[in-house]
Short mmCIF file of C-alpha atoms in Angstrom, two decimals:
data_model
loop_
_atom_site.label_atom_id
_atom_site.label_comp_id
_atom_site.label_asym_id
_atom_site.label_seq_id
_atom_site.Cartn_x
_atom_site.Cartn_y
_atom_site.Cartn_z
CA MET A 238 18.06 229.05 -21.57
CA VAL A 239 18.32 228.80 -17.77
CA ALA A 240 17.25 232.43 -17.38
CA GLN A 241 14.14 231.87 -19.51
CA LEU A 242 13.23 228.82 -17.45
CA LEU A 243 13.61 230.80 -14.22
CA ILE A 244 11.49 233.65 -15.56
CA PHE A 245 8.77 231.23 -16.66
CA THR A 246 8.87 229.48 -13.25
CA GLY A 247 8.58 232.83 -11.44
CA VAL A 248 5.60 233.92 -13.52
CA LEU A 249 3.96 230.54 -12.98
CA CYS A 250 4.49 230.84 -9.20
CA ILE A 251 2.94 234.31 -9.16
CA ILE A 252 -0.13 233.15 -11.11
CA THR A 253 -0.49 230.10 -8.85
CA GLY A 254 -0.28 232.36 -5.78
CA PHE A 255 -3.07 234.60 -7.07
CA ILE A 256 -5.28 231.60 -7.80
CA LEU A 257 -4.66 230.10 -4.34
CA PHE A 258 -5.33 233.47 -2.70
CA PHE A 259 -8.72 233.78 -4.39
CA ILE A 260 -9.67 230.19 -3.60
CA ALA A 261 -8.72 230.65 0.07
CA SER A 262 -10.63 233.92 0.36
CA PHE A 263 -13.78 232.33 -1.03
CA MET A 264 -13.44 229.34 1.29
CA SER A 265 -12.92 231.48 4.39
CA SER A 266 -15.81 233.81 3.56
CA SER A 267 -18.22 230.87 3.37
CA ASP A 268 -17.22 229.65 6.86
CA ASN A 269 -19.22 231.75 9.35
CA SER A 270 -19.24 229.30 12.26
CA SER A 271 -16.31 230.91 14.11
CA GLY A 272 -18.20 234.20 14.53
CA VAL A 273 -21.23 232.40 15.95
CA GLU A 274 -19.09 230.47 18.42
CA TYR A 275 -17.37 233.66 19.55
CA GLU A 276 -20.71 235.41 20.15
CA TYR A 277 -21.99 232.36 22.04
CA ALA A 278 -18.87 232.36 24.25
CA GLN A 279 -19.25 236.06 25.04
CA HIS A 280 -22.93 235.53 25.87
CA GLN A 281 -22.06 232.66 28.21
CA VAL A 282 -19.36 234.68 29.97
CA ASN A 283 -21.59 237.72 30.42
CA ASN A 284 -24.59 235.76 31.80
CA THR A 285 -22.87 233.63 34.45
CA ASN A 286 -21.88 234.50 37.98
CA ASN A 287 -19.81 231.46 38.86
CA SER A 288 -16.09 231.81 38.04
CA GLU A 289 -15.81 228.10 37.16
CA GLN A 290 -18.58 228.41 34.57
CA ILE A 291 -16.92 231.53 33.16
CA ARG A 292 -13.64 229.68 32.77
CA LYS A 293 -15.33 226.70 31.08
CA ALA A 294 -17.29 228.93 28.73
CA SER A 295 -14.28 230.97 27.71
CA GLU A 296 -12.00 227.95 27.21
CA GLY A 297 -14.31 225.29 25.81
CA VAL A 298 -16.41 227.00 23.18
CA PHE A 299 -13.83 228.30 20.74
CA LYS A 300 -10.12 228.11 20.22
CA ARG A 301 -8.05 231.08 19.15
CA SER A 302 -5.54 230.19 16.49
CA GLU A 303 -2.35 232.07 15.87
CA ILE A 304 -1.53 232.92 12.30
CA ARG A 305 2.15 233.17 11.48
CA GLY A 306 3.72 234.06 8.21
CA GLY A 307 6.45 235.80 6.38
CA GLY A 308 7.26 237.20 3.01
CA ILE A 309 10.03 238.55 0.90
CA ILE A 310 10.09 241.28 -1.69
CA MET A 311 13.09 241.10 -4.00
CA ILE A 312 14.05 244.36 -5.68
CA GLY A 313 16.87 243.22 -7.85
CA PRO A 314 19.34 241.48 -5.53
CA ILE A 315 18.14 243.42 -2.46
CA PRO A 316 15.57 241.65 -0.25
CA ILE A 317 12.89 243.30 1.87
CA ILE A 318 11.87 240.81 4.55
CA LEU A 319 8.49 240.75 6.33
CA GLY A 320 7.46 238.44 9.16
CA THR A 321 4.91 238.18 11.95
CA ASP A 322 7.31 236.50 14.37
CA SER A 323 11.02 235.76 14.65
CA LYS A 324 10.74 232.13 13.48
CA SER A 325 8.99 233.13 10.25
CA ALA A 326 11.45 235.96 9.68
CA GLN A 327 14.41 233.59 10.13
CA ILE A 328 13.02 231.18 7.55
CA VAL A 329 12.44 234.03 5.10
CA ILE A 330 15.97 235.35 5.71
CA MET A 331 17.39 231.94 4.76
CA LEU A 332 15.22 231.93 1.64
CA ALA A 333 16.42 235.44 0.77
CA ILE A 334 20.06 234.36 1.05
CA VAL A 335 19.41 231.39 -1.24
CA LEU A 336 17.62 233.60 -3.78
CA MET A 337 20.42 236.18 -3.70
CA LEU A 338 23.05 233.49 -4.30
CA MET A 339 20.98 232.01 -7.15
CA ALA A 340 20.67 235.44 -8.75
CA PHE A 341 24.41 236.07 -8.35
CA PHE A 342 25.51 232.76 -9.89
CA LEU A 343 22.88 232.50 -12.63
CA PHE A 344 22.92 236.07 -13.91
CA ARG A 345 26.58 237.06 -13.56
CA GLN A 346 28.45 238.14 -16.64
CA ALA A 347 31.12 235.69 -17.72
#
């Protein structure tokens, strides 16, 4: 009973992830303003001679965002951990330990 519920929850999470991925990709493809701002900033930097104007143009027109993330691939009880930085990897390691313990306690033979 518990195993069937976990399997159903896992399948539901995978389907939800695919749906969210497609929605996010359509939303990001419709947003073209960041490319225009970047080209405008490069144009401003290339056409000015004053260092103060170069600094203002490069800092004020667009902001660079850092994308961080992590993931886990579970092959049976063995995790494969992926992360873009150490903080994300640490969070995923904790999640992997929890998932391994859940698999051990829920699927052990009595």
